[in-house]
Every structure is written in structure tokens, then in C-alpha cells.
Coordinates of C-alpha atoms (C1' of nucleotides) in Angstrom, one line a residue:
Chain A
M27 CA 131.6 143.2 145.0
F28 CA 130.3 139.9 143.5
L29 CA 132.7 140.1 140.7
V30 CA 135.8 140.9 142.9
A31 CA 134.7 138.2 145.3
Q32 CA 134.5 135.6 142.6
R33 CA 137.7 136.5 140.8
S34 CA 139.8 137.0 143.9
S35 CA 138.7 133.7 145.3
E36 CA 141.2 132.2 142.9
G37 CA 143.8 133.6 145.3
R38 CA 145.0 136.8 143.5
Y39 CA 144.3 140.5 143.4
V40 CA 141.8 141.6 140.8
G41 CA 143.3 144.6 138.8
I42 CA 141.2 147.7 138.8
K43 CA 140.9 147.6 135.0
E44 CA 139.5 144.1 135.1
V45 CA 136.4 145.1 137.1
P46 CA 135.0 147.8 134.7
E47 CA 135.7 145.4 131.8
G48 CA 133.8 142.7 133.5
L49 CA 130.9 145.0 134.2
E50 CA 131.1 147.2 131.1
A51 CA 131.2 150.3 133.2
P52 CA 133.5 153.3 133.2
H53 CA 136.9 152.7 134.6
H54 CA 137.4 155.7 136.9
F55 CA 133.9 155.6 138.1
I56 CA 134.3 152.0 139.3
A57 CA 137.7 152.9 140.8
K58 CA 136.0 155.5 143.0
I59 CA 133.5 153.0 144.2
L60 CA 136.1 150.3 144.9
Q61 CA 138.2 152.8 146.8
D62 CA 135.2 153.8 148.9
L63 CA 134.3 150.2 149.6
T64 CA 138.0 149.5 150.6
K65 CA 137.9 152.4 153.1
R66 CA 134.6 151.0 154.5
G67 CA 136.3 147.6 155.0
F68 CA 134.4 145.6 152.4
L69 CA 137.4 145.2 150.2
T70 CA 141.1 144.6 150.6
S71 CA 143.5 146.4 148.3
A72 CA 147.2 146.2 147.4
K73 CA 149.3 148.6 145.5
G74 CA 152.1 147.9 143.1
P75 CA 152.6 145.1 140.5
H76 CA 150.1 142.3 140.9
G77 CA 148.2 144.6 143.2
G78 CA 144.4 145.2 143.0
F79 CA 141.4 144.4 145.0
A80 CA 140.3 141.3 146.8
V81 CA 137.6 140.0 149.1
T82 CA 139.0 138.0 152.0
E83 CA 137.3 135.0 153.5
E84 CA 136.0 137.2 156.3
Q85 CA 134.8 139.9 153.9
K86 CA 132.9 137.2 151.9
T87 CA 130.5 136.9 154.8
A88 CA 129.4 140.5 154.6
T89 CA 125.7 140.7 153.4
L90 CA 124.1 143.0 150.9
F91 CA 122.3 144.5 153.9
D92 CA 125.6 145.4 155.5
L93 CA 126.7 147.1 152.2
V94 CA 123.5 149.0 151.7
V95 CA 123.4 150.3 155.3
A96 CA 127.1 151.3 155.1
V97 CA 126.7 153.2 151.9
D98 CA 123.1 154.5 152.1
G99 CA 122.4 154.4 155.8
N100 CA 119.0 153.2 157.0
K101 CA 117.0 154.8 154.3
L102 CA 115.9 151.5 152.7
I103 CA 115.1 150.0 156.1
T104 CA 113.0 152.8 157.5
S105 CA 112.0 155.3 154.9
C106 CA 108.4 155.7 153.8
C107 CA 107.2 154.2 150.5
L108 CA 105.7 157.6 149.6
G109 CA 108.8 159.5 150.8
L110 CA 107.1 161.1 153.8
K111 CA 109.5 162.1 156.6
D112 CA 107.3 161.3 159.5
C113 CA 105.4 158.3 158.3
S114 CA 105.5 155.7 161.1
E115 CA 103.4 153.1 162.8
T116 CA 101.6 155.7 164.8
N117 CA 101.4 158.2 162.0
P118 CA 101.0 156.0 158.9
C119 CA 100.7 157.1 155.2
P120 CA 98.0 155.5 153.1
V121 CA 100.2 152.6 152.0
H122 CA 102.2 152.2 155.1
K123 CA 100.6 148.9 156.2
E124 CA 100.7 147.5 152.7
Y125 CA 104.3 148.3 152.3
K126 CA 105.5 146.9 155.6
P127 CA 105.7 143.2 154.6
I128 CA 107.4 144.2 151.3
R129 CA 110.0 146.2 153.1
K130 CA 110.5 143.2 155.4
K131 CA 111.0 140.8 152.4
I132 CA 113.5 143.2 150.9
N133 CA 115.5 143.4 154.1
Q134 CA 115.4 139.6 154.5
M135 CA 116.7 139.1 151.0
L136 CA 119.5 141.6 151.5
D137 CA 120.4 140.0 154.9
N138 CA 120.4 136.5 153.5
T139 CA 122.7 137.3 150.6
K140 CA 126.4 137.2 151.3
I141 CA 129.0 138.6 149.0
G142 CA 130.7 135.3 148.5
D143 CA 127.5 133.3 148.0
Y144 CA 127.5 133.1 144.2
N145 CA 131.2 132.5 143.3
N146 CA 130.4 129.1 141.9
E147 CA 127.4 130.2 139.9
L148 CA 129.3 133.1 138.5
A149 CA 132.3 131.0 137.6
Q150 CA 130.0 128.5 135.8
S151 CA 128.0 131.2 134.0
I152 CA 124.8 130.2 135.8
F153 CA 124.5 133.8 137.0
F154 CA 125.7 136.9 135.1
L155 CA 126.9 140.4 136.0
K156 CA 127.4 142.0 132.6
D157 CA 125.2 143.3 129.8
I158 CA 125.5 140.1 127.8
S159 CA 124.0 141.7 124.7
K160 CA 127.0 143.9 124.3
V161 CA 129.5 141.0 124.4
K162 CA 130.9 140.4 120.9
Chain B
M12 CA 97.3 162.9 144.2
F13 CA 95.9 161.4 147.5
L14 CA 95.6 164.9 148.9
V15 CA 93.9 166.4 145.9
A16 CA 91.6 163.4 145.6
Q17 CA 90.5 163.7 149.2
R18 CA 90.0 167.4 149.3
S19 CA 88.3 167.7 145.9
S20 CA 85.9 164.9 146.8
E21 CA 84.1 167.7 148.8
G22 CA 83.1 169.0 145.3
R23 CA 85.4 171.9 144.8
Y24 CA 88.7 172.7 143.2
V25 CA 91.8 172.5 145.4
G26 CA 93.9 175.7 145.0
I27 CA 97.5 175.1 144.1
K28 CA 98.7 176.8 147.3
E29 CA 96.7 174.4 149.4
V30 CA 98.6 171.4 148.2
P31 CA 102.2 172.4 149.2
E32 CA 100.8 173.6 152.5
G33 CA 99.1 170.3 153.1
L34 CA 102.3 168.4 152.2
E35 CA 104.9 170.9 153.5
A36 CA 106.6 171.0 150.1
P37 CA 107.8 173.9 147.9
H38 CA 104.9 175.7 146.1
H39 CA 106.4 176.0 142.6
F40 CA 107.8 172.5 142.6
I41 CA 104.4 171.0 143.4
A42 CA 102.8 173.2 140.8
K43 CA 105.0 171.7 138.1
I44 CA 104.1 168.2 139.2
L45 CA 100.4 168.9 139.3
Q46 CA 100.5 170.5 135.9
D47 CA 102.4 167.4 134.5
L48 CA 99.8 165.1 136.1
T49 CA 97.0 167.2 134.6
K50 CA 98.6 166.9 131.1
R51 CA 98.8 163.1 131.6
G52 CA 95.1 163.0 132.5
F53 CA 95.4 162.1 136.2
L54 CA 94.1 165.4 137.4
T55 CA 91.5 167.9 136.2
S56 CA 92.3 171.6 136.4
A57 CA 90.4 174.9 136.2
K58 CA 91.7 178.4 135.8
G59 CA 90.3 181.6 137.4
P60 CA 88.7 182.3 140.7
H61 CA 87.8 179.1 142.6
G62 CA 89.9 177.3 140.1
G63 CA 92.5 174.7 141.1
F64 CA 92.9 171.0 140.8
A65 CA 90.5 168.1 141.2
V66 CA 90.3 164.3 140.9
T67 CA 87.1 163.3 139.1
E68 CA 85.2 160.1 140.0
E69 CA 86.7 158.4 137.0
Q70 CA 90.2 159.6 137.9
K71 CA 89.8 158.2 141.4
T72 CA 90.0 154.8 139.9
A73 CA 93.5 155.3 138.6
T74 CA 96.0 153.1 140.5
L75 CA 99.4 153.9 141.8
F76 CA 100.6 151.4 139.2
D77 CA 99.1 153.6 136.4
L78 CA 100.8 156.6 137.9
V79 CA 104.2 155.1 138.2
V80 CA 104.1 153.6 134.7
A81 CA 103.0 157.0 133.2
V82 CA 105.7 158.9 135.0
D83 CA 108.6 156.5 135.2
G84 CA 107.8 154.0 132.5
N85 CA 108.2 150.3 133.1
K86 CA 111.5 150.7 135.1
L87 CA 110.0 149.5 138.3
I88 CA 108.2 146.6 136.7
T89 CA 111.1 145.2 134.7
S90 CA 114.4 146.5 135.9
C91 CA 117.0 144.4 137.6
C92 CA 117.5 144.7 141.3
L93 CA 121.2 145.2 140.8
G94 CA 120.7 147.6 137.9
L95 CA 122.0 145.3 135.2
K96 CA 120.7 146.1 131.7
D97 CA 120.4 142.6 130.5
C98 CA 119.4 140.7 133.6
S99 CA 116.5 138.4 132.6
E100 CA 115.0 134.9 133.2
T101 CA 117.5 133.4 130.8
N102 CA 120.4 135.6 131.9
P103 CA 119.9 136.2 135.6
C104 CA 121.9 138.2 138.0
P105 CA 122.8 136.6 141.4
V106 CA 119.7 137.9 143.1
H107 CA 117.2 137.7 140.2
K108 CA 115.3 134.8 141.5
E109 CA 115.2 136.1 145.0
Y110 CA 113.9 139.5 143.9
K111 CA 111.2 138.2 141.5
P112 CA 108.5 137.6 144.2
I113 CA 109.3 140.9 145.8
R114 CA 108.9 142.8 142.5
K115 CA 105.6 141.0 142.1
K116 CA 104.4 142.0 145.6
I117 CA 105.3 145.7 144.9
N118 CA 103.4 145.6 141.6
Q119 CA 100.4 144.0 143.2
M120 CA 100.4 146.7 145.9
L121 CA 100.6 149.5 143.4
D122 CA 97.9 147.9 141.2
N123 CA 95.6 147.4 144.2
T124 CA 95.8 150.9 145.4
K125 CA 93.5 153.4 143.8
I126 CA 93.9 157.2 144.1
G127 CA 90.5 157.6 145.8
D128 CA 90.8 154.6 148.1
Y129 CA 91.8 156.5 151.2
N130 CA 89.6 159.7 151.2
N131 CA 87.8 158.6 154.3
E132 CA 90.9 157.7 156.3
L133 CA 92.6 160.9 155.4
A134 CA 89.5 163.0 156.3
Q135 CA 89.4 161.2 159.7
S136 CA 93.1 161.5 160.3
I137 CA 93.6 157.7 160.4
F138 CA 96.2 158.1 157.6
F139 CA 98.5 161.2 157.2
L140 CA 100.3 162.8 154.3
K141 CA 102.4 165.5 156.0
D142 CA 105.4 165.6 158.2
I143 CA 103.4 165.8 161.5
S144 CA 106.5 166.8 163.5
K145 CA 106.6 170.1 161.7
V146 CA 103.0 171.0 162.5
K147 CA 102.8 173.7 165.2
Chain C
dA2 C1' 84.6 195.9 130.4
dA3 C1' 87.7 195.7 134.3
dA4 C1' 89.8 193.6 138.1
dA5 C1' 91.0 189.7 140.5
dT6 C1' 92.2 185.0 140.6
dA7 C1' 94.6 181.0 139.5
dA8 C1' 96.7 177.7 136.4
dA9 C1' 100.2 177.3 132.4
dA10 C1' 104.4 178.1 130.5
dG11 C1' 109.0 179.4 130.2
dA12 C1' 113.4 180.6 131.8
dT13 C1' 116.7 180.2 135.3
dA14 C1' 119.2 178.5 139.5
dT15 C1' 120.9 175.0 142.6
dT16 C1' 122.3 170.5 144.1
dA17 C1' 123.6 165.7 143.8
dA18 C1' 124.8 161.9 141.1
dG19 C1' 127.5 160.2 137.7
dG20 C1' 131.6 160.3 135.1
dT21 C1' 136.6 161.8 133.5
dG22 C1' 141.4 163.1 133.8
dT23 C1' 145.8 164.0 136.1
dT24 C1' 149.0 163.7 139.8
dT25 C1' 150.7 161.3 143.8
dT26 C1' 152.0 157.5 146.7
dA27 C1' 153.1 152.8 147.7
dT28 C1' 154.9 148.4 146.2
dT29 C1' 157.3 145.0 143.7
dA30 C1' 160.5 143.1 140.4
dT31 C1' 164.6 143.8 138.0
Chain D
dA4 C1' 168.6 152.0 143.2
dT5 C1' 165.6 152.1 139.3
dA6 C1' 161.7 151.3 136.5
dA7 C1' 157.3 149.6 136.2
dT8 C1' 152.9 148.8 138.2
dA9 C1' 148.7 149.9 140.3
dA10 C1' 145.9 152.0 143.8
dA11 C1' 144.9 156.6 146.2
dA12 C1' 143.9 161.2 145.9
dC13 C1' 142.6 165.3 143.9
dA14 C1' 140.5 168.4 140.7
dC15 C1' 137.2 168.9 137.4
dC16 C1' 133.3 168.2 134.1
dT17 C1' 128.5 166.7 132.7
dT18 C1' 123.9 165.5 133.4
dA19 C1' 119.6 165.0 135.7
dA20 C1' 116.8 166.0 139.5
dT21 C1' 115.1 169.4 142.3
dA22 C1' 113.7 173.9 143.1
dT23 C1' 112.7 178.9 142.1
dC24 C1' 111.1 183.0 139.7
dT25 C1' 108.6 185.6 136.2
dT26 C1' 105.5 186.2 132.5
dT27 C1' 101.4 184.7 130.1
dT28 C1' 96.8 182.9 129.4
dA29 C1' 92.2 181.7 130.8
dT30 C1' 88.3 182.3 133.8
dT31 C1' 85.1 184.3 136.9
dT32 C1' 83.1 187.9 139.5
dT33 C1' 81.9 192.6 140.0

DNA sequence: AAAATAAAAGATATTAAGGTGTTTTATTAT
DNA sequence: ATAATAAAACACCTTAATATCTTTTATTTT
């Protein structure tokens, strides 16, 4: 998402082969994920020559929180640190209270991070998305 | 570990059937895990009648951090929030800086939590380990 | 010593995640 | 219209995690 957001901000569609190259990840695997994200409304796609994937201005405002919830549901938001099904405020596991502020911090971080927030830093190589050690 | 620590603190071995019942988890699966934890030195076991698993006084001082590192290695401690192999201080992913204090909090929590810390609370049903909704 | 108990060990089964390949459909440029 | 392009869809494969079952070994009690 970060990669497509940054590259499509130049006003073009990012070809599906470009993404796995940029991330050093398997082509078809990434394709599946991009198609899924398109269906869920986080990406825009176009078929045919010069087609590919893009993140619109509106889609740039989606947060990591939106993404995580759409893909994984509210697991991250609600689930117990120890994996217990019925851990809750009234029925806490031993680390429930300790984990509460941490969960909050994670959710805040996800909610504060928008898909389009780092286009500049990525363009200027201040932030990175690939396994740099593998770059020749 | 919490359950065995609490129940064995009464000075007996906790039978392998007692653990999955207490946690409402599959018997053989739990057995495998307990055996693994025994091999790793986090539990003490005894065969034969009145045998089972126990946490010694020394073993009670092991932390969740020790456990996590022993079982999963340093993944939790070092790995990137986005799953990038080469994300680091000098080569940060977009959320590297935001995630850093969160990772620190998690590690602190794990390091501050000892296996024997909650025996009293568990005995007094202030903290719980099972899916209470399933209890008849 | 024999029987009962209970963990250890090993083999096998199931499920979900991750990954790959081929075919189909839609779009654009010639 | 036709060819080229590129995503969508479908079928399949591989691996790791989760789970189950059976046999073996060690210990204790009678």
C-alpha cells in the first residue's frame, strides 16, 4: 500500500510487476493481495495497457487501522495478549491490565498512520520498504 | 505455565490431564507443549503415579521474556512492525520510529512478568486463565 | 515382582497460510 | 478489427502450525 501510494502519486498506474520488484516478494502472491485490497476498496485498478494499481487522493487517507480491521477483523483491537477467548475487564488474564495501555498505543499508532503519509520520505529514500541488503 | 505454577505451588505435581481441563484446550496438544517446556528447563516433570509437571521456586522466577525468547527466538524483540527483513535504525520503514517505544513497552512488560507472580490472584479468582463462558 | 500410573516419544492427520501457474476477461493502441 | 497489455479469476502446490493417536519408558504402589 505504501509503495503503490507513493509511486501512483506521480499520476500513473503502478504495474503489478513493479510492486513485487520493489518489495522483493513473489509476483503472484503480491497480485493476490493487491486484488483483495482492490475488492475491499483500498486500491483502484485498471486493466489493459498502462493499467495497474493506484491509490486515489481519497484512498490515501485510509489508515493502517482501517486496513488491519478490514483484513483481520478486530482481533488486534480486542484479543487477549495470552490468546484467551474470554479475557476481559471483568474476567482478566494475569497480564490484562499490563497489556491494556500497550494495545492502546498500538491502536493509536495504526490510527495515526495514513497510507499516503510517507510518500515524500519514500521518494527521498528517508524511509525504505525493501530488504536493502539484497539490492545489488 | 501460569496454571502449572499456581497449582504446583501447593507442593504437588500437576497431572497432564489437569492442565488442558483447566485451560479448555486439547489434551495431546498441551502435552507436547509441556514436554517441550520441560526440555527447555521451564518446567520440572515426574513420571509414574502422582507424577506430572511442576514449577520449582527457581523456575518461578523465569519471565515471560525468557519464555518468548526460548520458544520464538528474538523475533519479537527485533523484527520490523511491517515484517521487513532489513528495517533498522539506519534503514527504517515508515513506521519504524513510531513502533520503537511500543516494542520497548512490550519487552518491558514481558521482562517484568515472572511465571510465579500471579499464583495468589489465580487461587483467589482475581485473574482467570480459562474461557469462563464455557464453564457450566 | 506385578500392576497401575503418567510422562516421553514417535508417527500421523488436519488446517491455514503462503506461494505458484494457467486461463480468462477487460482495455487500449495500432 | 486485431494485437498487445495487464488485471482478475481459478486451480493447484508447499509448508508450517495445530492437533490427534499409539507406543514406549520410567516410576510408584501394592
